[in-house]
Coordinates of C-alpha atoms in Angstrom, one line a residue:
M1 CA 12.6 -6.7 7.5
K2 CA 11.8 -7.2 3.8
R3 CA 14.8 -5.2 2.7
Q4 CA 18.1 -6.2 4.2
L5 CA 21.4 -4.7 3.0
R6 CA 24.2 -7.3 2.9
A7 CA 27.6 -7.5 1.2
L8 CA 26.9 -9.5 -2.0
A9 CA 29.3 -12.3 -2.8
A10 CA 30.9 -12.6 -6.2
A11 CA 29.5 -14.8 -9.0
G12 CA 30.2 -18.5 -8.8
L13 CA 29.4 -18.9 -5.1
L14 CA 29.8 -22.5 -3.8
L15 CA 26.9 -23.5 -1.6
G16 CA 27.3 -27.1 -0.3
S17 CA 28.3 -29.1 -3.2
S18 CA 26.5 -27.1 -5.9
L19 CA 27.9 -24.2 -7.9
V20 CA 25.4 -21.3 -7.8
A21 CA 25.4 -18.8 -10.7
V22 CA 24.8 -15.3 -9.5
A23 CA 24.6 -12.3 -11.7
F24 CA 25.0 -8.7 -10.4
G25 CA 24.1 -5.9 -12.8
G26 CA 24.4 -8.1 -15.9
N27 CA 21.6 -9.0 -18.2
A28 CA 20.2 -12.5 -18.2
S29 CA 20.2 -13.7 -21.8
A30 CA 19.4 -17.3 -20.8
D31 CA 17.9 -18.9 -17.8
T32 CA 19.9 -18.0 -14.7
Q33 CA 19.8 -19.8 -11.4
I34 CA 20.2 -17.6 -8.2
C35 CA 20.6 -19.2 -4.8
E36 CA 22.7 -16.5 -3.1
Q37 CA 20.7 -14.8 -0.3
Y38 CA 20.5 -11.4 -1.9
G39 CA 21.6 -12.3 -5.4
S40 CA 20.1 -10.5 -8.4
T41 CA 20.2 -10.2 -12.1
V42 CA 18.8 -7.9 -14.8
I43 CA 16.2 -8.9 -17.4
Q44 CA 15.1 -7.1 -20.6
S45 CA 17.8 -4.5 -19.8
R46 CA 15.1 -2.8 -17.6
Y47 CA 14.1 -4.9 -14.6
V48 CA 16.0 -6.5 -11.7
V49 CA 15.1 -10.0 -10.4
Q50 CA 16.2 -10.7 -6.8
N51 CA 16.2 -13.8 -4.6
N52 CA 15.8 -11.6 -1.4
R53 CA 15.8 -14.4 1.2
W54 CA 15.8 -12.5 4.5
G55 CA 13.6 -14.5 6.9
T56 CA 15.5 -17.9 7.0
T57 CA 19.0 -19.3 6.8
A58 CA 17.7 -22.2 4.7
Q59 CA 18.5 -22.4 1.0
Q60 CA 16.2 -20.8 -1.5
C61 CA 16.8 -20.8 -5.3
I62 CA 15.0 -19.1 -8.2
N63 CA 15.3 -19.7 -11.9
V64 CA 15.3 -16.4 -13.8
T65 CA 13.9 -16.3 -17.3
G66 CA 13.7 -13.5 -19.9
S67 CA 10.3 -12.4 -18.6
G68 CA 10.3 -13.3 -14.9
F69 CA 11.3 -16.1 -12.5
E70 CA 10.3 -19.3 -10.8
I71 CA 11.0 -20.6 -7.3
T72 CA 12.9 -23.9 -7.7
T73 CA 14.2 -24.6 -4.2
L74 CA 12.7 -23.5 -1.0
N75 CA 13.9 -25.3 2.1
G76 CA 12.9 -22.8 4.8
S77 CA 9.6 -22.3 6.6
S78 CA 8.2 -19.8 9.0
P79 CA 5.3 -19.8 11.6
T80 CA 2.2 -18.3 10.0
N81 CA 1.8 -15.8 12.8
G82 CA 5.1 -14.2 12.0
A83 CA 7.0 -12.8 9.0
P84 CA 7.5 -14.8 5.8
T85 CA 10.9 -16.4 4.8
A86 CA 11.6 -14.1 1.8
Y87 CA 10.4 -11.9 -1.0
P88 CA 11.7 -13.2 -4.3
S89 CA 10.6 -10.6 -6.8
V90 CA 11.2 -8.5 -9.9
F91 CA 11.3 -4.8 -9.6
F92 CA 11.6 -1.4 -11.3
G93 CA 13.3 1.4 -9.4
C94 CA 15.8 1.3 -6.6
H95 CA 16.1 -1.3 -3.8
Y96 CA 18.9 -0.9 -1.3
T97 CA 21.2 0.9 -3.8
N98 CA 20.4 -1.7 -6.5
C99 CA 18.6 0.4 -9.2
S100 CA 17.2 -1.1 -12.4
P101 CA 18.9 0.1 -15.6
G102 CA 17.7 3.5 -16.8
T103 CA 15.1 3.9 -14.1
N104 CA 13.6 7.4 -13.6
L105 CA 12.8 6.5 -9.9
P106 CA 12.8 7.9 -7.3
I107 CA 10.2 10.4 -8.7
Q108 CA 8.0 12.8 -6.8
V109 CA 4.4 11.8 -6.7
S110 CA 3.3 15.3 -7.9
Q111 CA 5.4 14.8 -11.0
I112 CA 3.9 11.5 -12.1
S113 CA 1.6 11.8 -15.1
S114 CA 1.0 8.1 -15.3
A115 CA 2.2 4.8 -13.7
T116 CA 1.1 1.5 -15.2
S117 CA 2.0 -2.1 -14.7
S118 CA 1.2 -5.6 -15.9
I119 CA 1.8 -8.8 -14.0
S120 CA 1.1 -12.5 -14.5
Y121 CA 1.5 -15.2 -11.8
R122 CA 1.6 -19.0 -11.8
Y123 CA 0.3 -20.5 -8.6
V124 CA 0.8 -23.9 -6.8
S125 CA -1.3 -25.7 -4.3
G126 CA -0.4 -27.1 -0.9
A127 CA 1.7 -24.0 0.1
T128 CA 1.2 -21.0 2.4
Y129 CA 2.1 -17.7 0.7
N130 CA 0.8 -14.5 -0.8
A131 CA 1.4 -13.1 -4.3
S132 CA 2.2 -9.6 -3.4
Y133 CA 2.8 -6.5 -5.5
D134 CA 4.7 -3.8 -3.5
I135 CA 4.8 -0.1 -4.1
W136 CA 7.4 1.8 -1.9
L137 CA 7.4 5.5 -1.1
D138 CA 9.3 7.9 1.1
P139 CA 9.4 11.6 2.0
S140 CA 12.9 11.8 0.5
P141 CA 14.3 10.4 -2.9
K142 CA 15.9 7.4 -1.1
R143 CA 17.9 4.8 -3.0
D144 CA 19.0 2.9 0.1
G145 CA 17.4 1.7 3.3
V146 CA 13.9 1.3 4.5
N147 CA 11.2 3.5 3.0
Q148 CA 8.5 4.9 5.3
M149 CA 5.4 3.7 3.3
E150 CA 4.8 0.3 1.8
I151 CA 1.7 -0.4 -0.3
M152 CA 1.0 -4.1 -0.7
I153 CA -1.5 -5.5 -3.3
W154 CA -2.3 -9.1 -2.3
L155 CA -3.4 -10.8 -5.5
N156 CA -3.5 -14.2 -3.9
R157 CA -3.5 -15.4 -0.3
Q158 CA -3.1 -19.1 0.6
G159 CA -3.1 -20.4 4.2
P160 CA -3.8 -18.8 7.6
I161 CA -1.8 -15.6 7.0
Q162 CA -3.0 -12.0 7.0
P163 CA -1.6 -8.5 6.3
I164 CA 0.0 -6.3 8.9
G165 CA -2.5 -4.3 11.0
S166 CA -6.3 -4.5 10.8
V167 CA -9.1 -4.1 8.4
V168 CA -10.2 -0.5 7.9
G169 CA -12.7 -1.0 5.1
T170 CA -13.0 -1.8 1.4
T171 CA -12.4 0.2 -1.8
N172 CA -12.8 -0.2 -5.6
L173 CA -9.6 0.0 -7.6
A174 CA -8.5 -1.6 -10.9
G175 CA -12.1 -2.7 -11.6
R176 CA -12.2 -4.8 -8.4
T177 CA -13.2 -4.6 -4.8
W178 CA -10.3 -4.9 -2.3
E179 CA -10.3 -5.3 1.5
V180 CA -8.1 -2.6 3.0
W181 CA -5.7 -3.2 5.9
R182 CA -3.6 -0.6 7.7
G183 CA -0.8 -1.0 10.2
S184 CA 2.9 -0.8 10.9
N185 CA 5.6 -3.4 11.1
G186 CA 7.8 -1.2 13.4
S187 CA 10.0 -0.1 10.5
N188 CA 7.5 1.3 8.1
N189 CA 3.8 1.9 7.7
V190 CA 1.8 -0.5 5.5
I191 CA -1.5 -0.3 3.7
S192 CA -2.5 -3.6 2.1
Y193 CA -5.2 -4.2 -0.6
V194 CA -6.4 -7.9 -0.4
A195 CA -8.3 -9.5 -3.3
P196 CA -11.2 -11.7 -2.2
S197 CA -10.1 -14.4 -4.6
A198 CA -7.0 -15.3 -6.5
I199 CA -6.0 -13.0 -9.4
S200 CA -3.6 -14.6 -11.9
S201 CA -2.9 -11.5 -14.0
L202 CA -3.6 -7.8 -13.7
N203 CA -3.0 -4.8 -15.9
F204 CA -3.6 -1.7 -13.8
S205 CA -2.7 1.9 -12.8
V206 CA -0.2 1.9 -10.0
L207 CA -1.0 5.6 -9.6
D208 CA -4.6 4.8 -8.6
F209 CA -3.3 2.9 -5.6
I210 CA -0.9 5.7 -4.7
N211 CA -3.7 8.2 -4.9
D212 CA -5.9 6.1 -2.7
V213 CA -3.1 6.0 -0.1
R214 CA -2.6 9.7 -0.4
N215 CA -6.3 10.3 0.1
R216 CA -6.1 8.3 3.3
G217 CA -3.6 10.8 4.6
A218 CA -0.7 8.4 4.7
I219 CA 1.5 10.3 2.1
T220 CA 1.4 13.6 0.3
N221 CA 2.2 14.7 -3.2
S222 CA 5.7 15.7 -2.1
W223 CA 6.7 12.1 -1.3
Y224 CA 8.7 10.0 -3.7
L225 CA 7.9 6.7 -5.5
T226 CA 11.1 4.7 -5.2
S227 CA 10.3 1.2 -6.5
I228 CA 7.5 -1.1 -7.7
Q229 CA 8.0 -4.8 -7.2
A230 CA 6.1 -8.1 -7.8
G231 CA 6.8 -11.4 -6.2
F232 CA 5.9 -13.9 -3.5
E233 CA 6.1 -14.0 0.3
P234 CA 6.3 -17.7 1.2
W235 CA 5.8 -19.0 4.7
Q236 CA 5.7 -22.8 4.0
G237 CA 6.4 -24.5 0.7
G238 CA 6.1 -22.7 -2.6
V239 CA 8.3 -24.5 -5.1
G240 CA 6.9 -23.8 -8.6
L241 CA 5.5 -20.4 -7.8
A242 CA 6.4 -18.1 -10.7
V243 CA 6.1 -14.6 -12.0
T244 CA 5.7 -15.3 -15.7
S245 CA 5.7 -11.7 -16.9
F246 CA 6.2 -8.3 -15.5
S247 CA 6.2 -4.8 -16.9
A248 CA 6.1 -1.3 -15.4
S249 CA 6.2 2.2 -16.7
V250 CA 6.3 5.5 -14.8
N251 CA 6.0 8.7 -16.8
G252 CA 6.9 12.1 -15.4
G253 CA 6.1 15.7 -16.4
G254 CA 2.7 15.7 -14.8
N255 CA 0.9 17.7 -12.2
P256 CA -0.8 16.4 -9.0
T257 CA -3.4 13.9 -10.3
T258 CA -5.9 15.1 -7.8
P259 CA -6.0 18.9 -7.3
P260 CA -5.4 20.2 -3.8
P261 CA -8.5 20.6 -1.5
T262 CA -10.7 23.6 -2.3
T263 CA -10.4 26.0 0.6
P264 CA -13.0 28.8 0.6
P265 CA -12.1 32.0 2.4
P266 CA -12.7 31.7 6.2
G267 CA -16.2 32.9 7.2
N268 CA -17.6 32.2 3.7
A269 CA -19.2 28.8 4.3
A270 CA -19.4 26.6 1.1
C271 CA -20.5 23.6 3.1
A272 CA -23.3 22.3 5.3
V273 CA -23.1 19.5 7.8
K274 CA -25.9 17.2 9.0
Y275 CA -24.9 15.3 12.2
T276 CA -27.3 12.5 13.2
A277 CA -26.4 10.5 16.4
N278 CA -27.8 7.6 18.4
S279 CA -26.6 7.1 22.0
W280 CA -27.0 4.7 24.8
N281 CA -25.6 4.3 28.3
N282 CA -21.9 4.0 27.4
G283 CA -21.7 4.4 23.7
F284 CA -22.9 6.2 20.6
T285 CA -22.9 6.2 16.8
A286 CA -22.9 9.2 14.5
D287 CA -23.7 9.6 10.8
V288 CA -22.2 12.8 9.2
Q289 CA -23.3 14.2 5.9
I290 CA -21.4 17.0 4.2
T291 CA -23.1 19.0 1.5
N292 CA -21.1 21.2 -1.0
T293 CA -23.1 24.5 -1.0
G294 CA -20.5 26.2 -3.2
S295 CA -20.3 26.7 -6.9
S296 CA -17.2 24.7 -7.5
A297 CA -16.3 21.0 -6.9
I298 CA -14.5 20.0 -3.7
N299 CA -11.5 17.8 -4.5
G300 CA -10.4 16.2 -1.3
W301 CA -11.8 17.2 2.0
T302 CA -10.9 17.3 5.7
L303 CA -13.6 17.9 8.3
T304 CA -12.6 19.1 11.8
Y305 CA -14.7 19.6 14.9
S306 CA -14.7 19.1 18.7
L307 CA -16.5 16.3 20.5
P308 CA -18.0 17.2 23.9
S309 CA -16.3 15.8 27.0
G310 CA -16.6 12.1 27.6
Q311 CA -16.8 11.0 23.9
Q312 CA -14.1 9.0 22.2
V313 CA -14.1 7.6 18.6
T314 CA -13.4 3.9 18.4
N315 CA -13.9 3.0 14.7
A316 CA -15.2 4.6 11.5
W317 CA -16.3 3.9 8.0
N318 CA -16.2 5.8 4.7
A319 CA -13.6 8.2 6.2
T320 CA -10.2 8.1 8.0
V321 CA -11.1 9.5 11.4
S322 CA -8.6 10.4 14.1
Q323 CA -9.1 12.1 17.5
S324 CA -6.6 14.1 19.5
G325 CA -8.0 15.3 22.8
S326 CA -11.5 16.5 21.9
T327 CA -10.6 17.4 18.3
V328 CA -11.8 15.1 15.6
T329 CA -10.3 15.1 12.1
A330 CA -12.1 13.2 9.3
R331 CA -10.5 12.8 5.9
N332 CA -12.1 11.4 2.7
T333 CA -11.3 7.9 1.4
G334 CA -10.5 7.2 -2.2
H335 CA -14.1 6.9 -3.4
N336 CA -15.7 10.0 -1.8
G337 CA -13.1 12.7 -2.1
S338 CA -14.7 14.6 -4.9
V339 CA -18.0 16.4 -4.1
A340 CA -19.8 18.3 -6.9
P341 CA -21.7 21.5 -6.2
G342 CA -24.9 20.5 -4.5
G343 CA -23.5 17.0 -3.9
T344 CA -22.9 15.2 -0.6
A345 CA -20.3 12.9 1.0
S346 CA -21.1 10.8 4.1
F347 CA -19.2 8.9 6.7
G348 CA -20.0 7.4 10.1
Y349 CA -18.3 6.2 13.3
Q350 CA -18.9 4.6 16.7
G351 CA -17.6 5.8 20.0
T352 CA -17.6 5.4 23.7
L353 CA -19.6 7.7 26.0
S354 CA -19.0 8.7 29.6
G355 CA -21.8 10.9 31.1
S356 CA -24.7 12.5 29.2
Y357 CA -24.6 12.8 25.4
S358 CA -24.6 15.9 23.4
S359 CA -23.6 16.6 19.7
P360 CA -20.8 18.8 18.4
T361 CA -22.0 22.3 17.5
S362 CA -19.5 23.6 14.9
F363 CA -17.7 22.1 11.9
S364 CA -14.9 23.3 9.5
L365 CA -14.3 21.8 6.1
N366 CA -10.8 22.5 4.6
G367 CA -10.6 25.5 6.9
A368 CA -14.0 27.0 6.2
T369 CA -16.8 27.1 8.8
C370 CA -19.8 25.1 7.7
S371 CA -23.5 25.8 8.4
R372 CA -25.6 23.2 10.1
N373 CA -28.4 21.2 8.4

């Protein structure tokens, strides 16, 4: 989909009647125009700017500057209920064997001590597009092909378009509230963070978003960060859209940013659970409160229990909740993973009901049996 591997033509391609300058691996010292489908060039001896037109056969051109790029020609369009035409972007890391100069990516998440980035956009009116910042991760240190996890940060959304999947809640990151979407495009999983209004510039911790995705159970610390990218996904129009500046830095030598979950010895409960339910003929809701009764903080939690026959979870809030047979697994979200001694974390869900209602009777937190409140 977004990443397509193609044989790249040599510089000086002739498209129609116009000569197109395409740089591959060189450094753009002056403005460089790229119209080749997957053409790219290097800026600041550190980042790669790519045209990356994969969703249309129509011509698209970008003008690359020393600090970013601008879309100058965009002849294609796509239906708003489908994929965009392209992802012109600037990136740090590796994208289909094209690695930015001197990059230390891929790097294992557990080894990242900090990952920061700054981005500035220029927007236009009358077009359908998103301004998207992409973070790619994979279980292996891949430098080629599709990664298994895509994190998308939508800083601006114009027109009747939406992220892949469905809304699973909201979260607070980078000093803002984001609507969180989760789904799959068939090739990779996607978690998207959508800003409620347009953001023209952002200076933030990339690692905060990675940690939030990890806390949702989508990746682990053993996965690899392979690239971070900033650009646009246009559906209709978009000439004049620009990334005016971009920077990224990933530092290694660290330990896991969030310690592994605290697991008390089996049988020594360091938790208590209060389960409050409300049921009707064919449905129910449940509010679950976890109390840390131990003497040390819980950093990341997973609560497991069995629902009685005839109960099926349909949606949840303040936790990632899944059900396999009768077994329910609830994992913390980014904002409630740390529970101090004596503190609580809460979540809730709705479900369908067949037959008479009864509540679950036993709960385990990170492998330890909890008492009941």
